[in-house]
């Protein structure tokens, strides 16, 4: 008789997973990530132990976040850039934060189709977005997947996001550099930079700088550059560069990556990289505290019955938020 | 014998305060705000009751946030703009969010000196920043003060911020419009717009457009305008205007205010104002839930002893945030 469900890994199972991940065995890597993505409480507990054991082997990868509106050629870019990087000898993991992926089931087939070259590359590992519900949940699982991939020896992690709502902030909060992909404008219309993106982007890259689009891409880059020049840089040591490239021809991709490396070197030298990661880790802990509080509130039957009315009264201005908070904490008996 | 401390208002005291505030009596208004700003738990409880009772009389004012770097002439601007508004028949309350004010004691004398004209105006009410510790605490008290002032019949609320850290976001989250004051550049140097500000500002106003500075102020405005043009507007119905004015001569202040009114009218017509306020109120409730959780954590003796080490280990990457969160909740016995 087995006293625990067969699917819950024992301590020795976790140790075997740790060894397998560190040896870079793809099957065990995939199993470890599946464990981290599971919604079962016992799996989550096992995943926490797993990640804690892998922690000493993490932190050495370059973590690059990539965003771009639909149609910008994000998959083609990651396919081409990732292949360029494996050509340079890197091992590349491609992850995603897409809180809407629950709808499409986060199809691996889709990602493999979207990134045909990279998905056949033995030095690349592509994992679609976990299909958990909330952004906080999706981001937390992607973050743990990133650490697992680092422990498996992937030294470049590309985290893509669809840029819906706060998902860009979540990706910027787990990466060392955040890259925004843009398109040359159609005709005179320049594609606007989303305001929130200005805050996050460490580099802007205009795609489709090829053939008839070349001049337009360069003009767009010049305009973005002029606009960014008016903004105070986040780091006194880094003026956000605006580059052009073509994912289709590959032109400019090597120069784009050189800029990423330059950013990494500058941030390392100034100590900003280490500070950013420390901040990210502590921030991540506090956001998990908040997620867990929200989880408790959402799973309290008395409160879930009352909450819609409380929120509606607060929104309408009939109930003071301070009084509403009293009601919430009273219901939780905290 | 009085069974409760004399300073805690009874229900009938609170009712008298409510009536006094609604009648616009300055002494009772000041007393109500002092109650809201008190750190004593019994005062806070009384203040919650007070604000809840005043709530039906709130919500009719124009709430304008104002930010600007030191030296931009923020006080002179508010003094001149506020006097212009009382001249138009408005009743103006000036509040502040400055989490650093604990250092200076949030001196009223200072504010009265800074705003000589407005502080002598019977239709204006100036209240310095509460000197509570955290930004969350300062912002919550300023927000309650705003509601109390609205109930007292002030129909324009100007909330100024020093723009340190997240204080601008806090002010934007409690106002209908957020105005950023800028200076013309010294020589060729244009003053950079802080990135975070681009996200928040509904209007940019360049001060000191007078005398020798006039041409420079106009040139700066044109550059800011060009830069903002590249950014996608937050609202499809509002392109962030860039105006010039002089707080010293008063030139452009009437036009500046006309733009504020135009923003208000547009946002009201499109329903965005109502939506923004609903969002703000619900967001405020949730941020108070988080503040209270942080308060519980900060006041737990076991945890406060452990927390510095937990945070340090998380920052160093030795402890997984998920495991740290387990430790925090275990200590709280939640």
XYZ file of C-alpha atoms in Angstrom:
668
model
C 0.000 0.000 0.000
C 1.199 3.435 -0.896
C 0.339 5.959 1.824
C 0.512 8.934 -0.556
C -0.811 9.513 -4.089
C 1.660 8.162 -6.654
C 1.945 11.583 -8.340
C 3.355 13.413 -5.310
C 7.132 13.208 -5.444
C 8.841 11.999 -2.291
C 12.018 13.604 -0.988
C 14.109 11.079 -2.926
C 12.004 11.775 -6.053
C 12.743 15.487 -5.647
C 16.430 14.746 -5.225
C 16.326 12.700 -8.423
C 14.584 15.604 -10.202
C 17.198 18.040 -8.872
C 20.018 15.826 -10.178
C 18.261 15.330 -13.523
C 17.611 19.042 -14.006
C 21.194 19.907 -13.110
C 22.416 17.285 -15.589
C 20.290 19.004 -18.243
C 18.061 15.994 -18.947
C 15.181 17.375 -20.981
C 12.592 14.854 -19.810
C 13.287 15.586 -16.141
C 13.463 19.327 -16.823
C 10.004 19.131 -18.371
C 8.742 17.076 -15.422
C 10.152 19.593 -12.922
C 8.414 22.463 -14.729
C 5.139 20.518 -14.853
C 5.426 20.064 -11.096
C 6.019 23.820 -10.611
C 3.025 24.623 -12.805
C 0.654 22.244 -11.020
C -2.172 23.811 -9.062
C -2.317 20.987 -6.509
C -1.220 22.102 -3.054
C 0.980 19.024 -2.492
C 2.660 19.545 -5.868
C 3.238 23.190 -5.071
C 4.842 22.215 -1.778
C 7.117 19.767 -3.602
C 7.930 22.420 -6.224
C 8.951 24.881 -3.506
C 11.386 22.320 -2.119
C 12.665 21.609 -5.633
C 13.261 25.281 -6.459
C 14.913 25.898 -3.081
C 17.320 23.005 -3.776
C 18.082 24.289 -7.275
C 18.632 27.882 -6.114
C 22.448 27.663 -5.724
C 22.669 26.670 -9.413
C 20.640 29.656 -10.647
C 21.375 33.301 -11.375
C 24.057 32.957 -14.017
C 21.840 33.400 -17.090
C 21.062 36.576 -19.031
C 17.361 37.221 -18.516
C 15.788 39.172 -21.349
C 12.122 40.189 -21.490
C 10.597 40.747 -24.928
C 7.306 42.464 -25.682
C 5.555 43.630 -28.802
C 2.054 44.154 -30.126
C 0.427 41.363 -32.166
C 1.743 41.454 -35.726
C 5.136 42.867 -34.786
C 6.773 39.531 -35.544
C 7.618 38.502 -32.002
C 7.793 34.759 -32.689
C 9.808 35.202 -35.878
C 12.187 37.472 -33.960
C 12.634 35.021 -31.094
C 13.086 32.157 -33.584
C 15.806 34.063 -35.453
C 17.451 35.622 -32.383
C 17.428 32.339 -30.467
C 19.018 30.508 -33.401
C 21.669 33.229 -33.661
C 22.400 32.711 -29.959
C 22.678 28.920 -30.105
C 25.010 29.529 -33.053
C 27.157 31.594 -30.686
C 27.266 28.630 -28.299
C 24.511 29.721 -25.920
C 21.809 27.462 -24.553
C 18.516 29.308 -24.887
C 15.236 28.852 -23.011
C 12.124 30.613 -24.305
C 9.346 31.169 -21.770
C 6.176 33.211 -21.886
C 3.851 35.155 -19.607
C 0.399 35.234 -21.136
C -2.440 35.283 -18.613
C -4.898 34.825 -21.488
C -3.302 31.534 -22.547
C -5.854 29.566 -20.516
C -8.223 30.265 -23.398
C -6.030 28.642 -26.017
C -4.714 26.020 -23.615
C -1.185 27.390 -24.058
C -0.579 25.021 -26.943
C 2.980 23.741 -27.261
C 2.228 22.805 -30.833
C 1.452 26.458 -31.468
C 4.822 27.551 -30.064
C 6.672 24.892 -32.005
C 4.950 25.997 -35.184
C 5.599 29.646 -34.457
C 9.309 28.985 -33.838
C 10.097 26.287 -36.403
C 13.886 26.654 -36.418
C 14.393 27.018 -32.673
C 12.013 24.213 -31.715
C 14.219 21.742 -33.627
C 17.394 23.103 -32.006
C 18.888 20.772 -29.347
C 20.337 23.792 -27.523
C 16.983 25.509 -27.199
C 14.068 24.782 -24.903
C 10.662 26.325 -25.575
C 7.950 26.316 -22.932
C 4.588 28.003 -23.467
C 2.949 30.194 -20.839
C 1.462 28.343 -17.881
C -2.299 28.488 -18.157
C -3.009 29.454 -14.548
C -5.662 32.065 -13.966
C -4.272 35.266 -12.494
C -1.310 37.263 -13.742
C 0.335 36.825 -10.348
C 0.004 33.057 -10.644
C 1.237 32.908 -14.234
C 4.203 35.175 -13.473
C 5.177 33.223 -10.329
C 5.185 29.935 -12.253
C 7.163 31.444 -15.147
C 9.659 32.796 -12.667
C 10.135 29.376 -11.083
C 10.421 27.831 -14.573
C 13.136 30.366 -15.357
C 15.116 29.301 -12.282
C 14.677 25.622 -13.156
C 15.955 26.298 -16.700
C 18.943 28.193 -15.329
C 19.770 25.264 -13.062
C 19.570 23.055 -16.179
C 22.334 25.120 -17.770
C 20.395 27.474 -20.038
C 22.426 30.672 -20.027
C 20.030 32.884 -21.969
C 16.391 33.099 -20.918
C 14.032 34.919 -23.269
C 10.693 35.688 -21.609
C 8.071 36.904 -24.032
C 4.843 38.651 -23.134
C 1.779 39.618 -25.109
C 1.692 42.985 -23.390
C -1.861 42.720 -22.086
C -2.498 44.726 -18.912
C 0.227 44.376 -16.331
C 1.976 41.379 -17.911
C 4.786 43.608 -19.215
C 5.518 44.870 -15.714
C 5.548 41.275 -14.465
C 8.101 40.277 -17.112
C 10.244 43.378 -16.540
C 10.224 42.443 -12.844
C 11.808 39.058 -13.547
C 14.359 39.997 -16.219
C 17.635 41.934 -16.437
C 16.729 43.757 -19.637
C 13.421 44.546 -21.261
C 13.232 44.798 -25.038
C 10.262 46.359 -26.842
C 9.677 45.389 -30.481
C 7.991 47.941 -32.744
C 6.891 48.145 -36.374
C 7.696 50.908 -38.846
C 4.557 53.054 -39.248
C 2.147 52.369 -42.063
C 2.450 55.457 -44.264
C 2.860 58.579 -42.154
C 1.328 57.024 -39.093
C 3.944 56.221 -36.519
C 3.028 53.431 -34.159
C 2.681 55.008 -30.732
C 4.783 53.705 -27.866
C 2.519 52.637 -25.053
C 3.147 54.985 -22.149
C 3.724 52.208 -19.644
C 6.327 50.724 -21.962
C 8.479 53.854 -21.872
C 8.920 53.242 -18.167
C 9.991 49.624 -18.675
C 11.972 49.405 -21.914
C 15.771 49.180 -21.781
C 15.909 49.024 -25.587
C 13.544 49.541 -28.511
C 13.957 47.555 -31.718
C 12.069 48.325 -34.926
C 11.426 45.130 -36.929
C 10.865 44.697 -40.690
C 13.797 46.938 -41.607
C 14.081 45.238 -45.001
C 13.185 45.906 -48.668
C 10.599 48.631 -49.125
C 10.269 49.137 -45.370
C 13.917 49.984 -44.717
C 13.637 53.769 -44.973
C 10.422 53.795 -42.998
C 11.933 51.664 -40.236
C 14.911 54.012 -39.971
C 12.652 57.068 -39.868
C 10.556 55.466 -37.136
C 13.687 54.679 -35.122
C 14.859 58.295 -35.437
C 11.509 59.559 -34.184
C 11.473 57.159 -31.236
C 15.035 58.174 -30.437
C 14.104 61.863 -30.426
C 11.111 61.195 -28.185
C 13.103 59.105 -25.719
C 15.782 61.776 -25.592
C 13.305 64.100 -23.814
C 12.804 61.533 -21.064
C 15.118 61.306 -18.095
C 16.944 57.975 -18.302
C 16.166 55.476 -15.539
C 19.839 54.728 -15.153
C 22.383 57.527 -15.525
C 24.589 54.913 -17.194
C 22.208 53.752 -19.895
C 20.499 55.771 -22.615
C 17.771 53.507 -24.102
C 18.992 52.613 -27.615
C 16.653 52.378 -30.594
C 17.824 49.899 -33.257
C 16.370 48.524 -36.486
C 16.502 44.909 -37.646
C 14.759 42.374 -39.815
C 13.707 39.051 -38.341
C 13.076 37.933 -41.921
C 16.551 38.609 -43.380
C 18.386 38.521 -40.057
C 19.928 41.942 -40.715
C 20.632 43.829 -37.507
C 19.989 40.879 -35.163
C 23.664 40.469 -34.295
C 23.926 44.218 -33.574
C 20.761 44.016 -31.469
C 22.279 41.247 -29.355
C 25.530 43.194 -29.026
C 23.496 45.993 -27.432
C 21.915 43.493 -25.005
C 25.398 42.303 -24.019
C 26.560 45.916 -23.697
C 23.629 46.608 -21.353
C 24.488 43.535 -19.312
C 28.169 44.555 -19.081
C 27.335 48.141 -18.090
C 24.788 47.096 -15.469
C 27.186 44.494 -14.066
C 30.049 46.976 -13.860
C 27.965 49.658 -12.125
C 26.408 47.156 -9.711
C 22.928 47.951 -11.022
C 22.337 44.387 -12.191
C 22.959 42.940 -8.750
C 20.814 45.657 -7.140
C 17.991 45.082 -9.647
C 17.954 41.354 -8.963
C 17.999 41.851 -5.191
C 15.092 44.277 -5.484
C 13.228 41.908 -7.793
C 13.583 39.009 -5.395
C 12.385 40.927 -2.347
C 9.554 42.499 -4.378
C 8.596 39.038 -5.604
C 8.389 37.783 -2.013
C 6.079 40.644 -1.002
C 3.890 40.212 -4.056
C 3.533 36.528 -3.120
C 2.480 37.583 0.386
C -0.210 39.731 -1.226
C -1.230 36.971 -3.642
C -1.647 34.623 -0.734
C -3.772 37.136 1.196
C -5.944 37.592 -1.879
C -6.145 33.811 -2.196
C -7.373 33.522 1.398
C -9.953 36.217 0.790
C -11.109 34.578 -2.444
C -11.459 31.184 -0.772
C -13.383 32.381 2.290
C -17.019 31.392 1.679
C -18.550 34.150 3.867
C -16.431 36.787 2.219
C -16.854 35.664 -1.386
C -20.601 35.959 -0.874
C -20.261 39.490 0.516
C -17.354 40.834 -1.539
C -19.166 41.767 -4.773
C -21.536 43.988 -2.791
C -18.733 45.520 -0.720
C -16.769 46.326 -3.895
C -19.844 47.775 -5.604
C -20.625 50.024 -2.640
C -17.018 51.215 -2.482
C -16.991 51.873 -6.239
C -20.235 53.845 -5.986
C -18.854 55.932 -3.135
C -21.520 54.712 -0.706
C -19.075 52.803 1.489
C -15.792 54.235 2.711
C -12.850 51.967 1.788
C -11.638 52.060 5.397
C -14.984 50.726 6.635
C -14.976 48.098 3.862
C -11.542 46.916 4.986
C -12.862 46.577 8.553
C -15.637 44.358 7.202
C -13.201 42.209 5.220
C -10.879 41.650 8.183
C -13.801 41.002 10.514
C -15.084 38.298 8.151
C -11.618 36.726 8.036
C -11.393 36.914 11.866
C -7.843 38.276 11.433
C -15.850 60.088 36.109
C -15.470 59.840 32.400
C -15.139 56.174 31.315
C -13.262 57.078 28.100
C -10.395 59.486 27.414
C -11.720 63.009 26.872
C -10.080 63.210 23.434
C -12.058 60.349 21.890
C -15.171 61.785 20.301
C -18.427 60.086 21.220
C -21.122 59.387 18.648
C -22.754 62.724 19.412
C -19.359 64.454 19.113
C -18.933 62.884 15.695
C -22.397 64.024 14.684
C -21.515 67.561 15.794
C -18.290 67.367 13.757
C -20.264 66.117 10.733
C -22.689 69.027 11.033
C -19.869 71.524 11.557
C -17.886 70.277 8.569
C -20.965 70.331 6.351
C -21.687 73.905 7.512
C -18.151 74.812 6.441
C -16.976 75.861 9.910
C -13.195 76.135 9.638
C -12.425 75.255 13.264
C -14.473 72.045 13.107
C -13.075 71.224 9.657
C -9.563 71.486 11.099
C -10.589 69.340 14.080
C -12.082 66.684 11.816
C -8.878 66.531 9.770
C -6.752 66.322 12.932
C -8.893 63.354 13.990
C -8.374 61.685 10.597
C -4.622 62.275 10.819
C -4.279 60.880 14.342
C -2.347 57.644 14.718
C -4.342 56.523 17.781
C -6.475 53.462 17.046
C -9.566 54.905 18.782
C -9.221 58.173 16.837
C -8.848 56.237 13.609
C -12.011 54.311 14.406
C -13.863 57.584 15.065
C -12.428 59.071 11.851
C -13.726 56.106 9.844
C -17.213 56.722 11.200
C -16.870 60.434 10.458
C -15.757 59.913 6.850
C -18.468 57.310 6.278
C -21.097 59.836 7.493
C -19.674 62.598 5.282
C -19.482 60.362 2.207
C -22.866 61.374 0.700
C -21.668 65.016 0.660
C -18.454 64.230 -1.231
C -17.507 63.644 -4.855
C -18.581 66.938 -6.402
C -15.196 68.693 -6.405
C -12.610 68.860 -9.154
C -9.595 66.951 -7.899
C -6.335 68.105 -9.443
C -2.933 66.623 -8.640
C 0.109 68.861 -9.151
C 3.721 67.749 -9.264
C 6.989 69.408 -10.105
C 10.653 69.207 -9.204
C 12.019 71.524 -6.484
C 12.610 74.985 -7.946
C 9.859 74.727 -10.543
C 7.756 77.231 -8.599
C 5.079 74.867 -7.345
C 4.031 76.981 -4.352
C 3.985 80.213 -6.378
C 1.906 78.436 -9.015
C -0.600 77.090 -6.506
C -0.771 80.487 -4.795
C -1.514 82.254 -8.101
C -3.768 79.533 -9.545
C -5.724 79.154 -6.306
C -6.278 82.933 -6.097
C -7.435 82.940 -9.732
C -9.927 80.199 -8.822
C -11.343 81.884 -5.727
C -11.701 84.971 -7.963
C -13.900 82.825 -10.238
C -16.069 81.946 -7.228
C -14.512 78.589 -6.372
C -13.667 77.423 -2.876
C -10.204 75.910 -2.992
C -8.532 73.405 -0.688
C -4.778 72.800 -1.019
C -3.497 69.486 0.338
C -0.151 67.745 0.035
C 1.336 64.259 -0.067
C 4.903 64.410 1.129
C 6.102 61.293 2.965
C 9.296 63.138 3.864
C 7.377 65.849 5.746
C 7.868 63.992 9.031
C 11.377 65.388 8.914
C 10.273 69.022 8.755
C 7.202 68.457 10.894
C 4.952 69.482 7.991
C 5.023 73.074 9.131
C 1.832 75.051 8.515
C 3.829 78.225 8.898
C 5.933 77.056 5.989
C 2.882 76.542 3.791
C 1.385 79.870 4.790
C 4.636 81.613 3.954
C 4.952 79.772 0.669
C 1.414 80.735 -0.353
C 1.064 84.252 1.026
C -1.930 85.352 -1.043
C -3.972 82.150 -0.788
C -3.369 81.643 2.921
C -5.118 84.977 3.612
C -8.042 84.083 1.322
C -11.267 83.184 3.205
C -12.303 80.910 0.322
C -9.129 78.868 0.483
C -8.018 76.228 2.941
C -4.399 75.082 3.076
C -3.410 71.925 4.882
C 0.160 70.617 4.912
C 1.011 66.976 4.364
C 0.252 64.664 7.263
C 3.513 63.608 8.827
C 2.735 59.903 9.117
C 5.505 57.491 8.237
C 4.743 55.406 5.160
C 3.567 56.707 1.802
C 0.469 54.498 2.130
C -0.366 56.115 5.462
C 0.258 59.672 4.245
C -1.791 59.095 1.081
C -4.688 57.480 2.975
C -4.894 60.424 5.371
C -4.672 62.983 2.549
C -7.436 61.115 0.747
C -9.692 61.265 3.799
C -8.818 64.957 4.244
C -9.854 65.533 0.636
C -13.251 63.950 1.296
C -13.703 66.004 4.472
C -12.889 69.204 2.542
C -15.351 68.262 -0.188
C -18.053 67.749 2.429
C -17.176 71.213 3.754
C -18.032 72.683 0.350
C -14.602 73.069 -1.249
C -15.216 72.458 -4.956
C -11.606 72.499 -6.150
C -9.035 70.302 -4.418
C -5.408 70.844 -5.382
C -3.177 68.025 -4.144
C 0.507 68.770 -4.480
C 3.319 66.265 -4.287
C 7.058 66.582 -4.131
C 7.457 63.741 -6.593
C 9.669 61.574 -4.429
C 9.384 57.856 -5.140
C 5.841 56.645 -5.575
C 4.148 59.752 -4.165
C 3.173 60.915 -7.664
C 1.365 57.662 -8.340
C -0.435 58.000 -5.003
C -1.628 61.507 -5.908
C -2.631 60.487 -9.441
C -4.642 57.680 -7.840
C -6.724 60.126 -5.818
C -7.279 62.895 -8.385
C -9.223 63.398 -11.635
C -6.408 65.143 -13.442
C -2.663 65.141 -12.946
C -0.674 68.225 -13.881
C 3.110 68.205 -14.225
C 4.956 71.509 -13.909
C 8.231 71.904 -15.787
C 10.892 74.584 -16.248
C 12.290 75.875 -19.516
C 15.747 74.376 -19.993
C 18.805 76.279 -18.906
C 20.546 77.060 -22.190
C 20.277 74.150 -24.599
C 19.641 71.658 -21.860
C 16.028 70.568 -21.826
C 14.777 69.349 -18.485
C 14.002 65.653 -18.944
C 10.510 64.384 -18.193
C 10.718 61.640 -15.606
C 9.628 58.437 -17.270
C 7.062 57.558 -14.633
C 5.516 60.986 -15.079
C 4.740 60.388 -18.745
C 2.457 57.585 -17.619
C 0.618 59.802 -15.128
C 0.424 63.318 -16.564
C -2.834 64.544 -18.111
C -1.241 67.912 -18.868
C 2.234 69.454 -18.840
C 2.728 73.120 -18.026
C 6.024 74.976 -18.492
C 6.419 77.735 -15.884
C 8.474 80.957 -16.081
C 7.231 81.829 -19.561
C 7.996 85.503 -18.979
C 10.642 88.083 -19.893
C 13.865 86.585 -21.172
C 12.590 83.042 -20.625
C 9.559 83.330 -22.918
C 11.137 81.975 -26.095
C 12.904 79.210 -24.178
C 9.678 78.164 -22.459
C 7.876 77.982 -25.812
C 10.693 75.971 -27.355
C 10.634 73.556 -24.403
C 6.860 73.169 -24.763
C 7.238 72.392 -28.465
C 9.826 69.714 -27.705
C 7.708 68.116 -24.998
C 4.736 68.197 -27.362
C 6.718 66.411 -30.089
C 7.912 63.782 -27.625
C 4.446 63.128 -26.215
C 3.064 62.822 -29.731
C 5.033 59.581 -30.176
C 3.342 58.049 -27.139
C -0.023 56.362 -27.361
C -2.524 58.469 -25.426
C -3.999 56.838 -22.330
C -7.451 58.000 -23.317
C -8.435 58.044 -27.002
C -10.327 61.236 -26.159
C -7.499 63.229 -24.631
C -4.171 64.216 -26.145
C -1.991 65.483 -23.268
C -1.647 69.263 -23.815
C 1.580 71.140 -23.172
C 1.032 74.781 -22.157
C 3.265 77.632 -21.012
C 2.514 80.090 -18.211
C 4.100 82.391 -15.684
C 3.203 82.074 -12.029
C 5.002 85.399 -11.547
C 3.033 87.534 -14.064
C -0.045 85.297 -14.115
C 0.124 85.014 -17.922
C -1.319 81.753 -19.167
C -2.829 80.677 -15.832
C -6.414 81.303 -17.018
C -5.725 79.295 -20.196
C -4.154 76.537 -18.100
C -7.275 76.295 -15.976
C -9.487 76.312 -19.083
C -7.629 73.172 -20.187
C -8.268 71.556 -16.787
C -11.983 72.313 -17.179
C -11.891 70.983 -20.740
C -10.342 67.748 -19.476
C -13.005 67.473 -16.801
C -15.800 68.076 -19.344
C -14.403 65.563 -21.826
C -13.858 62.882 -19.168
C -17.351 63.480 -17.757
C -19.001 63.254 -21.185
C -17.193 60.047 -22.130
C -17.846 58.445 -18.743
C -14.116 58.112 -18.099
C -14.252 60.341 -15.013
C -16.846 58.149 -13.315
C -14.922 55.001 -14.312
C -11.626 56.458 -13.042
C -13.151 57.307 -9.685
C -14.789 53.898 -9.315
C -11.448 52.242 -10.109
C -9.627 54.535 -7.690
C -11.986 53.733 -4.846
C -11.790 49.956 -5.287
C -8.009 50.161 -5.750
C -7.809 52.239 -2.584
C -9.723 49.574 -0.667
C -7.350 46.829 -1.812
C -4.272 48.902 -1.076
C -5.639 49.422 2.459
C -6.068 45.654 2.787
C -2.403 45.310 1.857
C -1.349 48.116 4.202
C -3.154 46.391 7.033
C -1.480 43.050 6.273
C 1.898 44.791 6.236
C 0.945 46.476 9.518
C 0.159 43.101 11.091
C 3.462 41.700 9.860
C 5.372 44.744 11.144
C 3.752 44.518 14.576
C 4.295 40.780 15.095
C 7.236 40.489 17.504
C 8.371 37.022 16.315
C 8.282 38.123 12.711
C 9.942 41.502 13.117
C 12.869 39.697 14.735
C 13.120 37.242 11.816
C 12.158 39.451 8.870
C 15.458 41.247 8.244
C 17.223 37.896 7.876
C 14.457 36.452 5.667
C 14.604 39.505 3.390
C 18.398 39.407 3.234
C 18.404 35.714 2.290
C 15.774 36.296 -0.384
C 17.717 39.272 -1.759
C 20.915 37.221 -1.875
C 19.157 34.402 -3.712
C 19.795 31.927 -0.901
C 16.130 31.571 0.055
C 13.344 31.058 -2.457
C 10.621 33.718 -2.079
C 7.967 30.983 -1.958
C 9.680 29.323 1.004
C 10.085 32.743 2.669
C 6.356 33.371 2.307
C 5.669 30.012 3.976
C 7.829 31.119 6.890
C 6.037 34.476 7.182
C 2.565 32.919 7.204
C 3.663 30.210 9.615
C 4.917 32.872 12.046
C 1.604 34.738 11.751
C -0.298 31.452 12.278
C -2.563 32.463 9.374
